[in-house]
Coordinates of C-alpha atoms in Angstrom, one line a residue:
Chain A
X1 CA 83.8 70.9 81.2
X2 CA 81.0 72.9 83.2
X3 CA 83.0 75.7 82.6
X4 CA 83.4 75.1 78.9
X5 CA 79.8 75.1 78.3
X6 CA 79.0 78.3 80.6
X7 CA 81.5 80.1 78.6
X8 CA 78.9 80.5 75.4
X9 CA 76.1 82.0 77.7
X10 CA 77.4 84.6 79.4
X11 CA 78.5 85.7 75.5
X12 CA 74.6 86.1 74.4
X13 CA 73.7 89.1 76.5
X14 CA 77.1 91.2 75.3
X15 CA 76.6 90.3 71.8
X16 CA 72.6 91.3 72.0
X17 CA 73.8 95.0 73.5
X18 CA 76.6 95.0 70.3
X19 CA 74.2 94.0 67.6
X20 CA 71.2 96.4 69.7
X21 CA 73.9 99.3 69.5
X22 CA 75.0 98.6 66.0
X23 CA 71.0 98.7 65.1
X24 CA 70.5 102.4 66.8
X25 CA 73.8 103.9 64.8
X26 CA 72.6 102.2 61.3
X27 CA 68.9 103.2 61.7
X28 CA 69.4 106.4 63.3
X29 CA 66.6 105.9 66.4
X30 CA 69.0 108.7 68.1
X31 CA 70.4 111.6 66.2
X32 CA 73.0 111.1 63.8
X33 CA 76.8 111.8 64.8
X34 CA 76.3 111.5 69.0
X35 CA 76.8 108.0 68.9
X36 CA 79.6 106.1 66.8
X37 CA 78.9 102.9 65.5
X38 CA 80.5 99.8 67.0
X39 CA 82.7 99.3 63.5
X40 CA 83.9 103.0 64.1
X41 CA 84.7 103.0 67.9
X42 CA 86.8 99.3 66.8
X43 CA 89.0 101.7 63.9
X44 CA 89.6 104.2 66.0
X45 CA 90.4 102.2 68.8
X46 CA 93.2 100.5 66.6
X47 CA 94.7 103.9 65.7
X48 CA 95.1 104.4 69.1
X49 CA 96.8 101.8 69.8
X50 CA 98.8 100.9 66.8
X51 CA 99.0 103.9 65.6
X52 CA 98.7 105.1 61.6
X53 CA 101.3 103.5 59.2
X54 CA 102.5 107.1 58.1
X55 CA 102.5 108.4 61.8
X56 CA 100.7 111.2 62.0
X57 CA 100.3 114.2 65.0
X58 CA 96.6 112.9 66.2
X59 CA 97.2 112.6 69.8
X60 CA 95.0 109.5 69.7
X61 CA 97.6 108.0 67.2
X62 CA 99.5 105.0 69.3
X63 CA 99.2 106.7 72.5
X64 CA 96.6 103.8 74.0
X65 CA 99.1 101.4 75.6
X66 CA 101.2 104.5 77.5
X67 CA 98.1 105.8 78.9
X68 CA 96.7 102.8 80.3
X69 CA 100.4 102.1 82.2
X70 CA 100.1 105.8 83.3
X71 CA 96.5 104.6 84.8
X72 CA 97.2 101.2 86.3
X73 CA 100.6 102.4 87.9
X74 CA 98.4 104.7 89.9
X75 CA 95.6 102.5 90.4
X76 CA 98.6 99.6 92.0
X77 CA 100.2 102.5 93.6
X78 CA 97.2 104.0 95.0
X79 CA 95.4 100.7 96.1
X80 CA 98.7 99.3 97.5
X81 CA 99.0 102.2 99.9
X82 CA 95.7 101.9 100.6
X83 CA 96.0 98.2 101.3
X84 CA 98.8 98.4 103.6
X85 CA 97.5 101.2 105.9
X86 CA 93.9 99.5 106.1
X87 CA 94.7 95.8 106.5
X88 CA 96.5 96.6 109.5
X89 CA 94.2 99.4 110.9
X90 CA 91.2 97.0 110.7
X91 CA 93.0 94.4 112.3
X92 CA 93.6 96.4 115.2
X93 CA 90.0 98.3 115.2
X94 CA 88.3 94.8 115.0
X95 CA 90.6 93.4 117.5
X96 CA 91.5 95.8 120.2
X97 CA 88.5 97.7 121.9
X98 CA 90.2 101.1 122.7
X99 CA 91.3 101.3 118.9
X100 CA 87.6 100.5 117.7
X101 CA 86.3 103.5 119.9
X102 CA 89.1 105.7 119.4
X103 CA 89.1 105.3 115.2
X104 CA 86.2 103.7 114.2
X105 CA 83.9 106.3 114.2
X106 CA 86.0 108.9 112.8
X107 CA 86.2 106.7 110.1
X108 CA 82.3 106.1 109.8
X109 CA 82.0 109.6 109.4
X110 CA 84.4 110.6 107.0
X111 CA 83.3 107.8 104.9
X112 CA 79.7 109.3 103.2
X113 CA 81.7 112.0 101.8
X114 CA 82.2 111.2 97.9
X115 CA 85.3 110.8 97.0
X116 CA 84.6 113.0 93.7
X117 CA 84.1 115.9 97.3
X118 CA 87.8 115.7 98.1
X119 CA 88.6 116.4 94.6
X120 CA 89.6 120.6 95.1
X121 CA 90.8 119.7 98.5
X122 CA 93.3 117.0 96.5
X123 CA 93.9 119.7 94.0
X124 CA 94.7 122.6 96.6
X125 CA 96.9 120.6 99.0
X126 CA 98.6 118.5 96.1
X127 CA 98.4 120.3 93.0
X128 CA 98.3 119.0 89.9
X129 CA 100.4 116.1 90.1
X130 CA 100.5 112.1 90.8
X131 CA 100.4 113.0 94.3
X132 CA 96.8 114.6 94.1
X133 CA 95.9 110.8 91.8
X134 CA 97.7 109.2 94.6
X135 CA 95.6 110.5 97.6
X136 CA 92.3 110.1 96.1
X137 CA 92.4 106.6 94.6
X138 CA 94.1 105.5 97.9
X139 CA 91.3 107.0 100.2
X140 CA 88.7 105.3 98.0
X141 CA 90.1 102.4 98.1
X142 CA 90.9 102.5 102.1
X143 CA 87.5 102.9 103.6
X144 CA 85.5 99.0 101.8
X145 CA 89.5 97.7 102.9
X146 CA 89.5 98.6 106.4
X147 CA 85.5 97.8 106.8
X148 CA 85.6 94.6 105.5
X149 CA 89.1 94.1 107.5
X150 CA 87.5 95.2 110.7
X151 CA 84.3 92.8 109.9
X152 CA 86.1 89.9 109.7
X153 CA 87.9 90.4 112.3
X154 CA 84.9 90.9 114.8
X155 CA 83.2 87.6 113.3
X156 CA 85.8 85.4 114.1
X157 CA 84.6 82.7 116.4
X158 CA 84.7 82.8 120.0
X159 CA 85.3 79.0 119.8
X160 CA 88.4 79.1 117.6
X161 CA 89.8 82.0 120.2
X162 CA 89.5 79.9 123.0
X163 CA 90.9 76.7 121.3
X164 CA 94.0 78.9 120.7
X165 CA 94.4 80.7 124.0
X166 CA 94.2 76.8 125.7
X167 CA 96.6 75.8 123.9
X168 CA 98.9 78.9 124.7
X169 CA 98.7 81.4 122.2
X170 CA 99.2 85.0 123.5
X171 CA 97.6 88.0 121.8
X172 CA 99.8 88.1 118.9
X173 CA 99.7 84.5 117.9
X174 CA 96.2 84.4 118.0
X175 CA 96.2 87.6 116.1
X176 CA 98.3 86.1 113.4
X177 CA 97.4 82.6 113.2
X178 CA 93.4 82.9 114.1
X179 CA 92.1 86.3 113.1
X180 CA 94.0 87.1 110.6
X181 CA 93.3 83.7 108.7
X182 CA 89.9 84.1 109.8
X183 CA 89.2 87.3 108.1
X184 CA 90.7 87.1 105.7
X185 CA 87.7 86.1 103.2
X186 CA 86.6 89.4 104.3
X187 CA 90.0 91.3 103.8
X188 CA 89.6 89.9 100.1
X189 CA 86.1 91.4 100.1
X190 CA 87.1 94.7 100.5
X191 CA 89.8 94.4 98.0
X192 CA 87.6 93.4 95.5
X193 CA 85.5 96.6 96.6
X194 CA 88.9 98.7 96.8
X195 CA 90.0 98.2 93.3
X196 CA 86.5 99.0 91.7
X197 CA 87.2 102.5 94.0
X198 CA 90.5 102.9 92.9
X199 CA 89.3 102.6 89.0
X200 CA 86.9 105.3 89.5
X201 CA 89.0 107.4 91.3
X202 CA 91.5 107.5 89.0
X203 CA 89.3 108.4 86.0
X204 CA 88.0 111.5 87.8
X205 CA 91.5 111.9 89.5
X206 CA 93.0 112.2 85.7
X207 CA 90.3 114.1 84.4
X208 CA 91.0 117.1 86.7
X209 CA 93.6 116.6 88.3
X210 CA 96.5 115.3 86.0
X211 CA 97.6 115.7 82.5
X212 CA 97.5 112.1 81.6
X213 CA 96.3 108.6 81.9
X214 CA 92.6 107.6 80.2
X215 CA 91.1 109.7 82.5
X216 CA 92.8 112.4 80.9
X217 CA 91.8 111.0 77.4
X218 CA 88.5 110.5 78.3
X219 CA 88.0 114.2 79.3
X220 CA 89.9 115.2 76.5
X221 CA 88.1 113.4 73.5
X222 CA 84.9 114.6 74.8
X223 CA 86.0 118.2 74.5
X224 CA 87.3 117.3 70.7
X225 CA 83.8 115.4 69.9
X226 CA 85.7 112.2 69.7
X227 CA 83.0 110.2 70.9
X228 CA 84.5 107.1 69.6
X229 CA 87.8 107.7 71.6
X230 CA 85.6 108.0 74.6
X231 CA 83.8 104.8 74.1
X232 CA 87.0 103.2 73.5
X233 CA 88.4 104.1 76.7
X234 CA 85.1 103.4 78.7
X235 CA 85.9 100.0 77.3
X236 CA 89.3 99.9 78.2
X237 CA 88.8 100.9 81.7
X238 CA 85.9 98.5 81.8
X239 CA 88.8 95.3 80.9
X240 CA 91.3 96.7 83.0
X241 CA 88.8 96.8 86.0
X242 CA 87.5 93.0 85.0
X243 CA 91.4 92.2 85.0
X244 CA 92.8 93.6 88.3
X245 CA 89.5 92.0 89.5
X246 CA 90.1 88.4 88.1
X247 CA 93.9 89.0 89.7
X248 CA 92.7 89.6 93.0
X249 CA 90.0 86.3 92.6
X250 CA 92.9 84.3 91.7
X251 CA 95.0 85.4 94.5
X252 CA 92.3 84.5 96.6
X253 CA 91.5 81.6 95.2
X254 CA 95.2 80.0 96.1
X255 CA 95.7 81.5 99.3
X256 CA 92.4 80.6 100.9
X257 CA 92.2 77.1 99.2
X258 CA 90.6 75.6 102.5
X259 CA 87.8 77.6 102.0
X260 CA 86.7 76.0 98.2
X261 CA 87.1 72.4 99.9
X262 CA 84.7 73.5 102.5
X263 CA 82.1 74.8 99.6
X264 CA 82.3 72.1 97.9
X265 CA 81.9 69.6 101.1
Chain B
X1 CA 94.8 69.0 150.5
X2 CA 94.5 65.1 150.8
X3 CA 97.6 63.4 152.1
X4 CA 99.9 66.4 151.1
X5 CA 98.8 65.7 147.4
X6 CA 96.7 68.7 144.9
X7 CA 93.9 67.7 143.9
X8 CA 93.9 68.0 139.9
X9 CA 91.2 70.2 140.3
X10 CA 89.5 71.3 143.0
X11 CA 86.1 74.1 143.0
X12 CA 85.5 75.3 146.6
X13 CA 82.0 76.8 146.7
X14 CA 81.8 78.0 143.2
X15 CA 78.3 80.2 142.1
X16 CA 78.2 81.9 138.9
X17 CA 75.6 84.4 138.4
X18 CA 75.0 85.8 134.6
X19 CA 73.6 89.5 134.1
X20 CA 70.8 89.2 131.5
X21 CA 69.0 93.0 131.1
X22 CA 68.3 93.2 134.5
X23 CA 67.9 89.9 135.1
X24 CA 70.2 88.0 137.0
X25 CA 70.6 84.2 136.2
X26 CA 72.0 81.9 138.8
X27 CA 73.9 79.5 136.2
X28 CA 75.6 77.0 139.1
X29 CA 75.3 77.1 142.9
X30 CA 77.6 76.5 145.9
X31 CA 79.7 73.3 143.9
X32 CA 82.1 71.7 145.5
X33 CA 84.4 69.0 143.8
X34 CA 87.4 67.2 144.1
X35 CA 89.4 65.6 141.2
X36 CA 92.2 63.0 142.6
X37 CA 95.1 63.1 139.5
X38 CA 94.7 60.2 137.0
X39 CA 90.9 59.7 137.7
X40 CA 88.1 59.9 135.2
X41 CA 85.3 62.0 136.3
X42 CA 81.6 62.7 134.2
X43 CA 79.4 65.6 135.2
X44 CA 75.8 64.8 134.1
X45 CA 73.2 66.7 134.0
X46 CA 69.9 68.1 132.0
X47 CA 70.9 71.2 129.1
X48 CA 71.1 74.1 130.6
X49 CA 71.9 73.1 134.1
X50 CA 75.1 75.2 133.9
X51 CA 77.4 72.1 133.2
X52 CA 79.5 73.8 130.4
X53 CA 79.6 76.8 132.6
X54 CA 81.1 75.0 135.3
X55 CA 83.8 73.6 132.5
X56 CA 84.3 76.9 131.3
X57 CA 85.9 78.4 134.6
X58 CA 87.2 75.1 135.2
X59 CA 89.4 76.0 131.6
X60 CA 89.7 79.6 132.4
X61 CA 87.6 81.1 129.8
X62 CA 85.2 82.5 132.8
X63 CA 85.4 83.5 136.5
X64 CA 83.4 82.3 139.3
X65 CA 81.2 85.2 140.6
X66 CA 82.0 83.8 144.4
X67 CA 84.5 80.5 145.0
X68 CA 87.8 79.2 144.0
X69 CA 89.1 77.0 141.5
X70 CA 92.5 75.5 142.1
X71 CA 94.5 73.3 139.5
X72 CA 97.1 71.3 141.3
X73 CA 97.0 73.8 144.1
X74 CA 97.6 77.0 142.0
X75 CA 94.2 78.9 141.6
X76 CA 93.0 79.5 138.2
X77 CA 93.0 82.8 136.0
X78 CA 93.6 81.8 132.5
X79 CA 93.5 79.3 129.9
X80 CA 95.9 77.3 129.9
X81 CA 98.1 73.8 128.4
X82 CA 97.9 72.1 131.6
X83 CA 94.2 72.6 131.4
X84 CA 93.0 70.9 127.4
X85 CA 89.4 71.8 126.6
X86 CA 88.1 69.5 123.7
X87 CA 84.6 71.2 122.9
X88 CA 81.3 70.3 121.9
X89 CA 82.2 71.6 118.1
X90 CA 85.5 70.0 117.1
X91 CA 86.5 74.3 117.2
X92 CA 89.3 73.3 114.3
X93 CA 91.2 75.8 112.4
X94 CA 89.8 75.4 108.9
X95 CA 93.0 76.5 107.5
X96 CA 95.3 74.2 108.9
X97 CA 95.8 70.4 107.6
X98 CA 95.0 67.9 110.4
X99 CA 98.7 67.3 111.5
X100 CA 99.0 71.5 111.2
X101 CA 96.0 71.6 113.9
X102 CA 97.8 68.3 115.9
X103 CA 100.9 70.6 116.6
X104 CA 99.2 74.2 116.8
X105 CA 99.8 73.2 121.2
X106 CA 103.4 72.4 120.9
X107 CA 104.7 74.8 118.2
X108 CA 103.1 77.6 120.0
X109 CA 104.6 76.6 123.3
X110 CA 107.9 77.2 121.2
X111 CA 108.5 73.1 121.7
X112 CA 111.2 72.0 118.9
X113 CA 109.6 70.1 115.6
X114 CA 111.9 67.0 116.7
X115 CA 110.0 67.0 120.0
X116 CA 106.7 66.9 119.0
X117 CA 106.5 65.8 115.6
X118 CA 107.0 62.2 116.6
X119 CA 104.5 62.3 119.3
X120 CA 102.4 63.8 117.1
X121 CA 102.4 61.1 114.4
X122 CA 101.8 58.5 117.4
X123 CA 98.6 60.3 118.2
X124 CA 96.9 60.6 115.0
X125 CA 97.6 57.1 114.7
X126 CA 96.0 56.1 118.0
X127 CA 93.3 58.0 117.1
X128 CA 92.5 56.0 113.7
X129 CA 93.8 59.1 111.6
X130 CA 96.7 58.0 109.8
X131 CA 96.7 58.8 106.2
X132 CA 94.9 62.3 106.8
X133 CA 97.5 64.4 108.5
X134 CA 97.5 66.4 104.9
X135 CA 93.5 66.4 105.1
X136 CA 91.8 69.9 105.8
X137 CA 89.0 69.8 108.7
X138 CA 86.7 69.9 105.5
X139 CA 87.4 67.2 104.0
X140 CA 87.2 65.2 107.3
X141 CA 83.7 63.4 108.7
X142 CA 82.4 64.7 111.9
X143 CA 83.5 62.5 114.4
X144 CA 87.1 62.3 112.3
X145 CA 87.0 66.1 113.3
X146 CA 86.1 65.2 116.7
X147 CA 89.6 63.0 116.8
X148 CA 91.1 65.5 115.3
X149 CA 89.7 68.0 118.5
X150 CA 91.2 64.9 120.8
X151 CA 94.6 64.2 119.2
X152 CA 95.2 68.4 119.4
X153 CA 95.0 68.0 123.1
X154 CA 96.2 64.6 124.2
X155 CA 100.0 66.1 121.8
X156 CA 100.0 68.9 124.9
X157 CA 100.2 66.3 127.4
X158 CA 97.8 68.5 130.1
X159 CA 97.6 67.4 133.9
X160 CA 93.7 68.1 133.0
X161 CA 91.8 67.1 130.2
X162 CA 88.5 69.0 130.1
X163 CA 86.0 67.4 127.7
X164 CA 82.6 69.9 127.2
X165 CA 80.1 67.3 125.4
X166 CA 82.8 66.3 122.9
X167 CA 80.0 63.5 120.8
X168 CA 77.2 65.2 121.6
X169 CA 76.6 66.4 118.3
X170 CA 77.5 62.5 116.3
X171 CA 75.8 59.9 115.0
X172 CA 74.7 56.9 117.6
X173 CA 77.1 54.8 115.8
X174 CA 80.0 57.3 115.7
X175 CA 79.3 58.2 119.4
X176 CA 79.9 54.9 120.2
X177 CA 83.1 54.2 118.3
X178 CA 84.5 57.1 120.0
X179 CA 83.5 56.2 123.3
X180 CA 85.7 53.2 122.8
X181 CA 88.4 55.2 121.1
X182 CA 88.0 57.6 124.0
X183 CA 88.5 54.4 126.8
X184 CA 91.1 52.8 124.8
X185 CA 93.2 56.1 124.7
X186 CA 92.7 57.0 128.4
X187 CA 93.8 53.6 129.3
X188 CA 97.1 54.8 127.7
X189 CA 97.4 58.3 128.5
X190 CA 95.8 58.2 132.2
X191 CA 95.2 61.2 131.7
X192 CA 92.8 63.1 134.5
X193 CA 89.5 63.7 132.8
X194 CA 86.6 65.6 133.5
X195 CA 83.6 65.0 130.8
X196 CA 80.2 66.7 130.5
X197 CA 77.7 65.1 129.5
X198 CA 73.7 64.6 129.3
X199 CA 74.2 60.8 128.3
X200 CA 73.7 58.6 131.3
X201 CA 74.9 55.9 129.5
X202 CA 78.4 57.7 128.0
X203 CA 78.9 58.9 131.6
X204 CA 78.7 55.2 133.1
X205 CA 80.9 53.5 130.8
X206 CA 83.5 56.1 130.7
X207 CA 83.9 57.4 134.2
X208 CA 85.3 56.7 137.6
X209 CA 82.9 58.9 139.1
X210 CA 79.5 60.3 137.7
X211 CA 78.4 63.5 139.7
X212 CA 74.6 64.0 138.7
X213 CA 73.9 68.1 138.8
X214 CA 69.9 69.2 139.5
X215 CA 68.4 71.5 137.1
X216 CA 68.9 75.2 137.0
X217 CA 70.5 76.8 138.7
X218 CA 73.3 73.9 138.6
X219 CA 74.1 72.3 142.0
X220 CA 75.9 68.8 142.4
X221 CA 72.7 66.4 143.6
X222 CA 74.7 63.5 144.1
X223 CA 77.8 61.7 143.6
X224 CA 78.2 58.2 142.4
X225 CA 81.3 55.6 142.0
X226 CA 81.6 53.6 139.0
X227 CA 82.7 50.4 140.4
X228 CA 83.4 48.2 136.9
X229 CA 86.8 46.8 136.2
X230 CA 89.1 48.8 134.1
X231 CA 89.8 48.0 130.8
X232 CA 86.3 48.7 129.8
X233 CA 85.0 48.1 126.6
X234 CA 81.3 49.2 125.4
X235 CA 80.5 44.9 126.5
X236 CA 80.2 46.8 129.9
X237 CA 76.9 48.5 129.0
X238 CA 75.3 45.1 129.5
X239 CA 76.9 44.1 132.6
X240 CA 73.9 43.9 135.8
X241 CA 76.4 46.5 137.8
X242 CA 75.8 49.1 135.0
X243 CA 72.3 48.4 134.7
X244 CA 71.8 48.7 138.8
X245 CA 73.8 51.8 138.3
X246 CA 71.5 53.2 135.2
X247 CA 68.4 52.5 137.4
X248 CA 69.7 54.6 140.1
X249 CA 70.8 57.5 137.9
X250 CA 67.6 57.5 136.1
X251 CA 65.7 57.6 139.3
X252 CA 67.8 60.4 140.3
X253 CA 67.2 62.3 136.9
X254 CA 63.1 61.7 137.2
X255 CA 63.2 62.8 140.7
X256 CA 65.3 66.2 139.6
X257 CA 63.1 66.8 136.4
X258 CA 59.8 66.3 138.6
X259 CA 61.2 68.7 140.9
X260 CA 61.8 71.0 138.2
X261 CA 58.4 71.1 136.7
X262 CA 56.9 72.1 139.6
X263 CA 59.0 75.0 140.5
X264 CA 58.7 75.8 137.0
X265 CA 54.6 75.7 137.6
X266 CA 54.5 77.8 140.9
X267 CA 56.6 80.3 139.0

C-alpha cells in the first residue's frame, strides 16, 4: 500500500523537468532548432522504432530495437566477464594476505586512469571490433566489482571466523560458507557500480570504436543534426541502465533475503 | 596426570603478553588450572582481568606467550570440535535458519544428515526452540539467539565446552531463564564446562568450582568448591551455603579491587 502511494511522488519532479522543457522549446528562452521539443523527440522516437508505414531509407527508420540488443549484449557480455574475473580475485585479495600485497596495489593504481584513457590503446590492440567494446566495458566494470568484493571480504567478522573454524571448517569452507555469504552485500555493491560503468563504457566504446549500437547512433545523429534522435537515445540508455539496475536489486533482493528480515527487525 | 587420567584441560604456567605501540600489556600471569572431565568450572573475575584471553587460548584462537595448554593430554594449536566456544555475542551466521546454524558442526565434520539430524532436533528441543528451526537469527530474541549459540555446540558433542560470558549481554530475567536452561542441560549432557563470568552469583549456582582471578594482569587469586547438591535449580541462590559462599567471594573481590586502586594510584 506504502508503495502504492509513493509511486505518484517520485512522478512530480520528472513531469516538472517535461513540462519545464516543453516551456523552453515553445517560448524559445534558448535559440530556436538546438533543442527539440518533448512532442518531437516522442515522433521521432516512434519512427525509430516502428519504423514509417511506407518504409523508407532513414537509417533512424525501425532500427531502435536492433541497436539496443547490439548494446546490451555487450554491456551482459562485457560485465559478465568482468564479474567472473573480479568476484573471485577480490575474494582472494581480501582473504589471503600475500594476494592483497602482491595485486592490490597494482590494481589501486591502474584504477584513476579513465576509462575514456584506454580508448586508442582498445582501438590499437583490438581494432575496431566487439573485442575493443568488450575490453573496455569489462575493465570499467572490474575495478567497483573487485573493490567492493575485496571490502566485504576484509569486514567480515572475526567472531563468525572463529565460530566456523571451532566447529571445523578449513580454509575453504569458511571461504565459501562465511566470507563469501558475508560479503556478499558488498559483491552486490559493486555490481550495482559495475553496470552503471559498463553503460558508459559502451556508449563511448560504440561511438569510436564500433559501427553500431546507440552509442554509434548517438554519435551519428549528432553529426546529422538529429538532435531529437540523440535525446531519444540518452533516454533509452537512461531505461536500459534503470533496468539492468532493478535486475540486479531484485537478484539481490532474493538471494540475500536474511538481510531484509534483519532491517526490518 | 592424576591417577593415569588427562585432565580435560590443563594450563601449566600460562602468561600472555600483548604488544600495544610499544607497550607491552601483561593480559594473564603464571595460571595454573586443572579441569577433571565431567566437572563444571566458572572463572570470575573483574572486565579486563584477561578472562576471555585465558578462554581464547584455551579454544585455540591465541597462543600463550610462555606455558602449555593441554586438552586431554594433547597440547593445543588450533581450534577445534572437541573444544566448543559459545561466545559472548551469539556469533550466528545470519544467513542460515536456526536448524541450518544447529548442524553447521556436524555437516562440516562430513557427519551423514541421518546422524545428526535427529540429535539435532533433540537439542533445539531441549533448548525451548522447537517451532523455530526455519527462523533466521533475525527474527529470533536475544537470549533465543543465545540458545541457538548453545544448541550449535552441545550437536558437536565436545569433551570441552568453553563458555566466554555467554548472558552477559541479556536481560536479568533472560539471564536467569538461561542459567536454568544452562543447569538443566548440563545435568544431561555432563558435559566438562568452563564459564567466564563477572557474575558472582551465575558463577555460584552453576559451577563445581569458582576460581576468582585478581585484576590486571590476570592471575588465579583463589580457588573455591561449590559444595551444593546437584540438581540445582535457581531455589539454590537462597540456600545459607550460597550466601556463606557469596560473602566470601565478595570479600575476595573488595580485597582485589582495593588492591587495584592503589596500584592504580602509585602509578
Amino acid at each position: 500500500m506504502a508503495r502504492v502511494l509513493r509511486a505518484p511522488w517520485a512522478l512530480v519532479l520528472p513531469l516538472a523537468l517535461l513540462v519545464l522543457w516543453h516551456l523552453t522549446v515553445e517560448h524559445r528562452w534558448v535559440a530556436e532548432g538546438i533543442i527539440p521539443s518533448p512532442a518531437q523527440v516522442m515522433r521521432s522516437w516512434e519512427v525509430w522504432i516502428f519504423g514509417t508505414i511506407k518504409g523508407g531509407l532513414s537509417p533512424y527508420s525501425g532500427t531502435w530495437l536492433d541497436n539496443v540488443l547490439y548494446s546490451s549484449k555487450r554491456v551482459l557480455q562485457g560485465f559478465g566477464l568482468a564479474a567472473v574475473v573480479a568476484i573471485p580475485l577480490g575474494l582472494m585479495i581480501g582473504w589471503n594476505r600475500l594476494t592483497g600485497r602482491l595485486v592490490d596495489p597494482t590494481i589501486q593504481l591502474l584504477r584513476p586512469v579513465p576509462i575514456t584513457a584506454w580508448l586508442p590503446f582498445a582501438i590499437a590492440v583490438f581494432g575496431i571490433y566487439d573485442a575493443s567494446a568488450l575490453f573496455l566495458i569489462g575493465l570499467g566494470a572490474f575495478y567497483p566489482i573487485v573493490v567492493n568484493t575485496t571490502h566485504g571480504v576484509r569486514d567480515t567478522n572475526l567472531l563468525l571466523l572463529r565460530a566456523a573454524r571451532m566447529m571445523g571448517a578449513g580454509a575453504g569452507t569458511v571461504l565459501a560458507k562465511v566470507v563469501f555469504p558475508s560479503a556478499l552485500p558488498s559483491i552486490f555493491t559493486g555490481m550495482r557500480l559495475g553496470i552503471g560503468v559498463a553503460w558508459t563504457a559502451v556508449i563511448v566504446a560504440e561511438m569510436i570504436a564500433v559501427k553500431s549500437g546507440l552509442g554509434y547512433v548517438l554519435w551519428d545523429a549528432y553529426y546529422v543534426g538529429r538532435m531529437d534522435i540523440c535525446v531519444a537515445t540518452m533516454v533509452s540508455v537512461g531505461l536500459l541502465g534503470f533496468v539492468s539496475d532493478r535486475v540486479i536489486v531484485y537478484a539481490s533482493r532474493i538471494l540475500l533475503r536474511w538481510r531484509t528480515l534483519e532491517a526490518g527487525a | 596426570m592424576n591417577g593415569g587420567q588427562a585432565a580435560a584441560l590443563e594450563l601449566r604456567g600460562v602468561w600472555k603478553e600483548f604488544v600495544k605501540g610499544d607497550r607491552r600489556i601483561e593480559a594473564v600471569q603464571a595460571i595454573d588450572l586443572e579441569i577433571r572431565p565431567h566437572s563444571f568450572t566458572a572463572i570470575l573475575g573483574p572486565s579486563g582481568c584477561g578472562k576471555s584471553t585465558l578462554l581464547n587460548m584455551a579454544a585455540g584462537f591465541d597462543a600463550p606467550t610462555r606455558g602449555e595448554i593441554r586438552a586431554n593430554g594433547a597440547p593445543v594449536a588450533s581450534p577445534s570440535p572437541k573444544r566448543a566456544v559459545v561466545f559472548q555475542e551469539p556469533a550466528l551466521f545470519p544467513w542460515y535458519s536456526v536448524y541450518e546454524n544447529v548442524v553447521f558442526g556436524p555437516k562440516t565434520q562430513g557427519q551423514s544428515e541421518q546422524t545428526y539430524r535427529p540429535l539435532a532436533e533433540k537439542i533445539i528441543e531441549q533448548v525451548g526452540l522447537k517451532g523455530f528451526a526455519s527462523h533466521y537469527p533475525a527474527e529470533l530474541s536475544g537470549g533465543m539467539k543465545q540458545r541457538v549459540g548453545i544448541a550449535r555446540v552441545l550437536v558437536m558433542q565436545p569433551e570441552l565446552l568453553l563458555m566466554d560470558e555467554p548472558f552477559g549481554s541479556l536481560d536479568a530475567q533472560t539471564r536467569t531463564l538461561m542459567q536454568e536452561l544452562l543447569l538443566d542441560v548440563w545435568e544431561r549432557h555432563r558435559q566438562t564446562v568452563l564459564f567466564i563470568t563477572h557474575d558472582v552469583e551465575e558463577a555460584l549456582l552453576l559451577a563445581d568450582t569458582v576460581c576468582v582471578m585478581t585484576a590486571r594482569p590476570g592471575r588465579i587469586k583463589k580457588r573455591i568448591a561449590v559444595e551444593l547438591a546437584r540438581p540445582r535449580t535457581i531455589e539454590a541462590t537462597t540456600s545459607p551455603v550460597f550466601n556463606a559462599l557469596k560473602r566470601e567471594v565478595l570479600a575476595l573481590i573488595r580485597e582485589e579491587s582495593v588492591r587495584a586502586d592503589a596500584e592504580t594510584a602509585l602509578e
